[in-house]
Amino acid sequence: GCKDNINTTIINFNNEKMQITWATRQLFPNENVSFSYTFDEGKHKVWKPCTTYLLDQDYNSGCLFKTEGPTLAISIRNNNGSEELFCKKLKSDFYIKPNRPENVTFFWEEDTVTVSCKKPERAAWCLRLELQYKSKFDKEWQSRMSKCCSVGEQGFDPRKCYSFRIRLSRLVPYCNVVNYSSDWEAETFWMNGTLLDSCDDDITSQSNTVIILSCLLAALLMMLILLILLCKWQRVQTAVLPAIPDPKYLFVDLFNDHNGNVQEWLDKNDHVVLQTKLEYEEPESITEAESQQEDGKNSDKQGPLEKIFTFSGAAENSDGKAAQIACLLPASNTTASFAAFNILMNDDIYVML
């Protein structure tokens, strides 16, 4: 009789190829067995030897051959074929493992997604389409199964990125004696109805947005700090280093109205010069100037020029008042004479002694 008391694994790949495997090291240690098969029925069977063996450490552990019918008989014999070690009859249609879903489409409508695939040409009623999905916040897959070849689910958050995968499964026990499913179709990533390369793109996009906003905020804060410091620096600079008036604007009328004639200008603007001098001197200098002015009043009456300048032939009194002469700016490239001094006035309206 036929010995069928050993375990074998039988897979009919989409009713196209058969694969029969066995645990050769446990069942047939150190023996290279031979395999044969037939799809014929009745007494006149034609047995075909295996042409494509699967190996386990150089020992035959399985056979791969073409599916040629719904009824299959297999036989395993010793190396020389003199003894049958295993035989079995089966319905090949009960061991079908379907192919992956083909032409998969995703249809989004608000928070609902419908996934469809191409309907197989034969026995589509035996198939179920399984959808699995999870967001980046989920650890486990959520499953949804429907008849071939469309499945829908709702409740998707448009703010989350989801991973999707689908496969086809054979019904047990109506169509299969073994619960075989296809391999998973390639995983896809969706967010709010938009296909992404991966859910990492969503995380990267959010990270980039946070970085850009942080940089803009830091730049605005830096500009505000610089503006505050600039305002404070201007106040400090004004308090510590007050503006020094340009003396050339005090003597504009000397050159415009009097053509550089110092004596004429002094006669007309004696009180203006004195007032300006008092305004821009330090308090101690103002007090000193007032004291000197009072001394001048008590002395013999002198001309307007002698009120401001006092020169001696030997330049005995060459104190700070002599420096004030440099502030009087005559016309360019002219020479003015005061007492025993000849003063040269150049284009830069500085007085050179």
Coordinates of C-alpha atoms in Angstrom, one line a residue:
G1 CA 0.0 0.0 0.0
C2 CA 0.8 3.7 -0.3
K3 CA 2.7 5.2 2.7
D4 CA 1.4 8.7 3.4
N5 CA 2.4 9.1 7.0
I6 CA 5.1 11.8 6.5
N7 CA 4.5 15.5 6.5
T8 CA 4.8 17.4 3.2
T9 CA 4.2 21.0 2.3
I10 CA 2.1 21.5 -0.9
I11 CA 1.7 24.8 -2.6
N12 CA 0.0 25.5 -5.9
F13 CA 1.2 28.9 -7.0
N14 CA -1.8 30.6 -8.7
N15 CA -2.7 27.2 -10.3
E16 CA 0.5 27.6 -12.4
K17 CA 3.3 25.8 -10.6
M18 CA 3.4 23.1 -7.9
Q19 CA 5.9 23.0 -5.1
I20 CA 6.2 19.9 -2.9
T21 CA 8.8 20.0 0.0
W22 CA 9.6 17.6 2.8
A23 CA 12.0 17.6 5.8
T24 CA 14.7 15.3 4.2
R25 CA 17.2 15.4 7.1
Q26 CA 14.6 14.2 9.6
L27 CA 12.7 11.8 7.3
F28 CA 15.5 10.4 5.1
P29 CA 18.9 11.1 6.8
N30 CA 21.9 10.6 4.6
E31 CA 19.8 9.4 1.7
N32 CA 19.1 11.2 -1.6
V33 CA 15.5 10.2 -2.5
S34 CA 13.9 10.6 -5.9
F35 CA 10.5 12.2 -6.6
S36 CA 7.9 11.6 -9.4
Y37 CA 4.4 12.9 -10.1
T38 CA 1.4 12.6 -12.4
F39 CA -1.8 14.5 -13.2
D40 CA -3.4 11.5 -15.0
E41 CA -6.4 9.7 -13.7
G42 CA -7.3 6.0 -14.0
K43 CA -5.1 2.9 -14.3
H44 CA -2.8 4.1 -17.1
K45 CA -0.8 6.8 -15.4
V46 CA 2.3 8.3 -16.9
W47 CA 4.7 9.2 -14.0
K48 CA 7.1 12.0 -14.7
P49 CA 10.4 12.3 -12.9
C50 CA 11.2 15.6 -11.1
T51 CA 13.5 17.8 -13.2
T52 CA 13.8 20.7 -10.8
Y53 CA 14.8 19.6 -7.3
L54 CA 15.0 21.8 -4.2
L55 CA 18.1 21.0 -2.1
D56 CA 18.9 21.0 1.5
Q57 CA 22.7 20.6 2.1
D58 CA 23.0 18.8 -1.3
Y59 CA 20.1 16.4 -0.5
N60 CA 16.8 16.5 -2.4
S61 CA 14.2 18.2 -0.2
G62 CA 11.5 19.2 -2.7
C63 CA 10.4 19.4 -6.3
L64 CA 9.1 22.3 -8.5
F65 CA 6.9 21.4 -11.6
K66 CA 4.1 22.8 -13.7
T67 CA 0.5 22.5 -12.7
E68 CA -1.3 20.5 -15.4
G69 CA -4.6 19.6 -13.8
P70 CA -6.9 19.5 -10.7
T71 CA -5.9 16.0 -9.6
L72 CA -2.3 15.2 -8.5
A73 CA -0.5 12.0 -7.4
I74 CA 3.0 12.1 -6.0
S75 CA 5.6 9.4 -5.1
I76 CA 8.9 9.5 -3.2
R77 CA 11.3 6.5 -3.6
N78 CA 14.8 5.6 -2.5
N79 CA 17.8 6.5 -4.6
N80 CA 17.7 3.6 -7.1
G81 CA 13.8 3.6 -7.2
S82 CA 13.4 0.1 -5.9
E83 CA 11.4 1.1 -2.8
E84 CA 8.5 3.6 -2.4
L85 CA 8.9 5.6 0.7
F86 CA 5.9 7.9 0.4
C87 CA 2.9 8.5 -1.9
K88 CA -0.2 10.8 -1.9
K89 CA -3.2 11.8 -4.0
L90 CA -4.7 15.2 -3.7
K91 CA -6.7 18.0 -5.4
S92 CA -4.3 20.6 -6.6
D93 CA -7.1 23.3 -6.5
F94 CA -7.2 23.0 -2.7
Y95 CA -3.7 24.2 -2.3
I96 CA -3.7 27.4 -4.3
K97 CA -1.7 30.4 -3.2
P98 CA -2.9 33.4 -5.2
N99 CA -0.6 36.0 -6.8
R100 CA -0.3 39.5 -5.5
P101 CA -3.1 41.9 -6.3
E102 CA -2.6 43.7 -9.7
N103 CA -3.5 47.2 -10.9
V104 CA -4.2 48.4 -7.3
T105 CA -6.0 51.8 -7.1
F106 CA -6.8 54.1 -4.1
F107 CA -9.8 56.3 -4.2
W108 CA -10.1 59.0 -1.5
E109 CA -13.2 60.9 -0.6
E110 CA -12.8 63.0 2.5
D111 CA -12.0 60.6 5.4
T112 CA -12.9 57.4 3.4
V113 CA -10.6 55.3 1.2
T114 CA -11.6 52.6 -1.2
V115 CA -8.9 50.2 -2.5
S116 CA -9.5 48.0 -5.6
C117 CA -7.5 45.6 -7.7
K118 CA -7.9 43.7 -11.0
K119 CA -10.3 40.8 -10.7
P120 CA -8.7 37.4 -11.5
E121 CA -9.9 35.4 -14.5
R122 CA -10.9 32.3 -12.6
A123 CA -12.4 31.5 -9.2
A124 CA -12.6 35.1 -8.1
W125 CA -15.4 34.2 -5.7
C126 CA -12.9 32.1 -3.7
L127 CA -10.8 35.2 -3.0
R128 CA -11.0 37.9 -0.4
L129 CA -9.2 41.3 -0.5
E130 CA -7.5 42.2 2.8
L131 CA -6.5 45.8 3.5
Q132 CA -4.2 46.7 6.4
Y133 CA -3.2 50.2 7.4
K134 CA -1.6 52.1 10.3
S135 CA -0.5 55.6 11.0
K136 CA 2.9 56.6 12.2
F137 CA 1.4 56.7 15.8
D138 CA 0.2 53.1 15.6
K139 CA 2.2 50.1 16.5
E140 CA -0.2 47.4 15.1
W141 CA -1.8 47.1 11.7
Q142 CA -5.5 47.6 11.4
S143 CA -7.2 45.1 9.1
R144 CA -10.3 45.2 6.9
M145 CA -11.4 42.4 4.6
S146 CA -14.0 42.3 1.8
K147 CA -14.9 40.2 -1.2
C148 CA -12.7 40.4 -4.3
C149 CA -11.9 42.9 -5.5
S150 CA -12.6 46.1 -3.6
V151 CA -12.5 47.1 0.1
G152 CA -13.3 50.4 1.8
E153 CA -12.6 52.0 5.2
Q154 CA -13.4 55.3 6.7
G155 CA -12.3 57.5 9.7
F156 CA -8.9 58.5 8.3
D157 CA -7.4 61.7 9.9
P158 CA -6.3 64.1 7.1
R159 CA -3.5 65.3 9.4
K160 CA -1.9 61.9 9.7
C161 CA 0.3 59.9 7.3
Y162 CA -0.9 56.3 6.8
S163 CA 0.8 53.1 5.5
F164 CA -1.3 50.8 3.4
R165 CA -0.8 47.2 2.2
I166 CA -3.1 44.7 0.6
R167 CA -3.2 41.0 -0.3
L168 CA -5.6 38.3 -1.7
S169 CA -6.6 35.3 0.5
R170 CA -8.3 32.0 -0.4
L171 CA -11.4 31.0 1.5
V172 CA -11.1 28.0 3.9
P173 CA -12.6 25.4 3.8
Y174 CA -14.7 26.1 0.7
C175 CA -11.8 26.6 -1.7
N176 CA -8.6 25.6 0.2
V177 CA -7.7 23.1 2.8
V178 CA -4.8 25.3 3.7
N179 CA -5.1 29.0 4.6
Y180 CA -3.0 30.5 1.8
S181 CA -2.7 34.2 1.1
S182 CA -0.8 36.1 -1.5
D183 CA 2.3 38.0 -0.7
W184 CA 1.7 41.6 0.4
E185 CA 1.5 44.2 -2.4
A186 CA 4.2 46.9 -2.1
E187 CA 3.5 49.2 0.8
T188 CA 2.2 52.7 0.0
F189 CA 2.0 55.9 2.0
W190 CA -0.8 58.4 2.0
M191 CA -1.7 61.6 3.7
N192 CA -5.0 63.4 3.1
G193 CA -5.4 61.7 -0.3
T194 CA -1.8 62.4 -1.4
L195 CA 0.7 59.7 -2.3
L196 CA 4.0 60.1 -0.5
D197 CA 7.3 58.3 -0.8
S198 CA 7.3 57.5 2.9
C199 CA 5.8 58.8 6.1
D200 CA 9.2 60.1 7.0
D201 CA 8.6 62.8 4.4
D202 CA 5.8 64.1 6.5
I203 CA 8.1 64.2 9.6
T204 CA 10.9 65.8 7.6
S205 CA 8.5 68.4 6.2
Q206 CA 7.3 69.3 9.7
S207 CA 10.8 69.4 11.0
N208 CA 11.9 71.7 8.2
T209 CA 8.9 74.0 8.8
V210 CA 9.8 74.2 12.5
I211 CA 13.4 74.9 11.7
I212 CA 12.5 77.7 9.2
L213 CA 10.1 79.3 11.6
S214 CA 12.7 79.1 14.4
C215 CA 15.3 80.8 12.2
L216 CA 12.9 83.6 11.2
L217 CA 11.9 84.2 14.8
A218 CA 15.6 84.3 15.9
A219 CA 16.4 86.7 13.1
L220 CA 13.5 89.0 14.0
L221 CA 14.6 88.9 17.7
M222 CA 18.2 89.7 16.7
M223 CA 17.0 92.7 14.7
L224 CA 14.9 93.9 17.6
I225 CA 17.9 93.6 20.0
L226 CA 20.2 95.4 17.6
L227 CA 17.6 98.2 17.1
I228 CA 17.3 98.6 20.9
L229 CA 21.1 98.7 21.3
L230 CA 21.5 101.2 18.5
C231 CA 18.9 103.5 20.1
K232 CA 20.6 103.2 23.5
W233 CA 24.0 103.8 21.9
Q234 CA 22.9 107.0 20.2
R235 CA 21.6 108.3 23.6
V236 CA 24.8 107.4 25.3
Q237 CA 26.9 108.9 22.5
T238 CA 24.9 112.1 22.7
A239 CA 25.3 112.3 26.5
V240 CA 29.0 111.5 26.5
L241 CA 30.1 113.0 23.3
P242 CA 27.9 116.1 22.5
A243 CA 28.0 117.4 19.0
I244 CA 30.8 120.0 18.3
P245 CA 29.6 122.9 16.1
D246 CA 31.5 123.5 12.9
P247 CA 33.2 126.9 13.3
K248 CA 33.0 127.6 9.6
Y249 CA 29.3 128.1 9.8
L250 CA 29.7 130.8 12.5
F251 CA 31.7 133.0 10.1
V252 CA 29.8 132.6 6.9
D253 CA 28.9 136.3 6.8
L254 CA 32.6 137.2 7.4
F255 CA 33.3 136.1 3.8
N256 CA 30.0 136.6 2.2
D257 CA 29.1 140.1 3.5
H258 CA 32.5 141.5 4.5
N259 CA 34.8 139.8 2.0
G260 CA 37.1 138.5 4.7
N261 CA 37.5 142.0 6.4
V262 CA 37.9 140.9 10.0
Q263 CA 37.9 144.5 11.4
E264 CA 34.7 145.4 9.6
W265 CA 33.1 142.1 10.6
L266 CA 34.1 142.5 14.3
D267 CA 32.7 146.0 14.4
K268 CA 29.3 144.8 13.2
N269 CA 29.1 141.4 14.9
D270 CA 31.0 141.9 18.1
H271 CA 28.0 140.9 20.3
V272 CA 27.2 137.9 18.1
V273 CA 30.7 136.4 18.4
L274 CA 30.6 137.0 22.1
Q275 CA 27.2 135.3 22.5
T276 CA 28.3 132.3 20.4
K277 CA 31.5 132.0 22.4
L278 CA 29.6 132.0 25.6
E279 CA 27.1 129.3 24.4
Y280 CA 29.7 126.7 23.5
E281 CA 32.2 127.1 26.3
E282 CA 32.2 125.2 29.5
P283 CA 30.8 126.9 32.6
E284 CA 34.3 127.5 33.9
S285 CA 35.3 129.1 30.6
I286 CA 32.2 131.3 30.6
T287 CA 33.0 132.5 34.1
E288 CA 36.6 133.2 33.1
A289 CA 35.4 135.0 30.0
E290 CA 33.0 137.1 32.0
S291 CA 35.8 138.0 34.5
Q292 CA 38.1 139.0 31.7
Q293 CA 35.3 141.0 30.1
E294 CA 34.8 142.9 33.3
D295 CA 38.5 143.5 33.6
G296 CA 38.5 144.9 30.0
K297 CA 35.7 147.3 30.9
N298 CA 37.7 148.7 33.8
S299 CA 40.8 149.1 31.7
D300 CA 41.4 151.9 29.2
K301 CA 39.1 151.9 26.2
Q302 CA 40.4 149.8 23.4
G303 CA 39.3 149.1 19.9
P304 CA 37.0 146.2 19.1
L305 CA 39.9 144.1 17.8
E306 CA 41.8 144.6 21.1
K307 CA 38.8 143.3 23.1
I308 CA 39.3 139.9 21.6
F309 CA 43.0 139.7 20.8
T310 CA 46.0 141.2 22.6
F311 CA 49.3 140.8 21.0
S312 CA 52.8 142.1 22.0
G313 CA 55.8 142.5 19.8
A314 CA 57.7 139.8 21.7
A315 CA 54.6 137.6 22.1
E316 CA 54.9 137.8 25.8
N317 CA 51.3 136.6 26.5
S318 CA 51.2 133.5 24.3
D319 CA 48.5 131.7 26.3
G320 CA 45.3 130.0 25.3
K321 CA 43.8 133.2 23.8
A322 CA 46.4 133.1 21.0
A323 CA 44.9 129.8 19.9
Q324 CA 41.6 131.5 19.4
I325 CA 43.1 133.5 16.6
A326 CA 43.1 130.3 14.5
C327 CA 39.3 130.2 14.6
L328 CA 39.1 133.5 12.6
L329 CA 39.1 132.5 9.0
P330 CA 39.9 135.1 6.4
A331 CA 39.6 134.8 2.6
S332 CA 41.7 132.1 0.8
N333 CA 45.3 132.8 0.0
T334 CA 45.3 136.3 1.6
T335 CA 47.5 137.7 4.2
A336 CA 46.2 139.6 7.2
S337 CA 48.4 141.8 9.4
F338 CA 47.8 142.2 13.1
A339 CA 50.3 144.2 15.0
A340 CA 53.7 142.5 14.4
F341 CA 52.1 139.2 13.0
N342 CA 51.5 138.3 9.4
I343 CA 48.7 135.6 9.1
L344 CA 48.4 133.5 5.9
M345 CA 44.8 132.3 5.1
N346 CA 44.5 129.4 2.6
D347 CA 41.7 127.7 0.7
D348 CA 40.7 125.5 3.6
I349 CA 39.9 128.6 5.6
Y350 CA 42.3 127.8 8.4
V351 CA 44.5 130.5 9.8
M352 CA 48.2 129.8 9.6
L353 CA 50.6 131.8 11.8

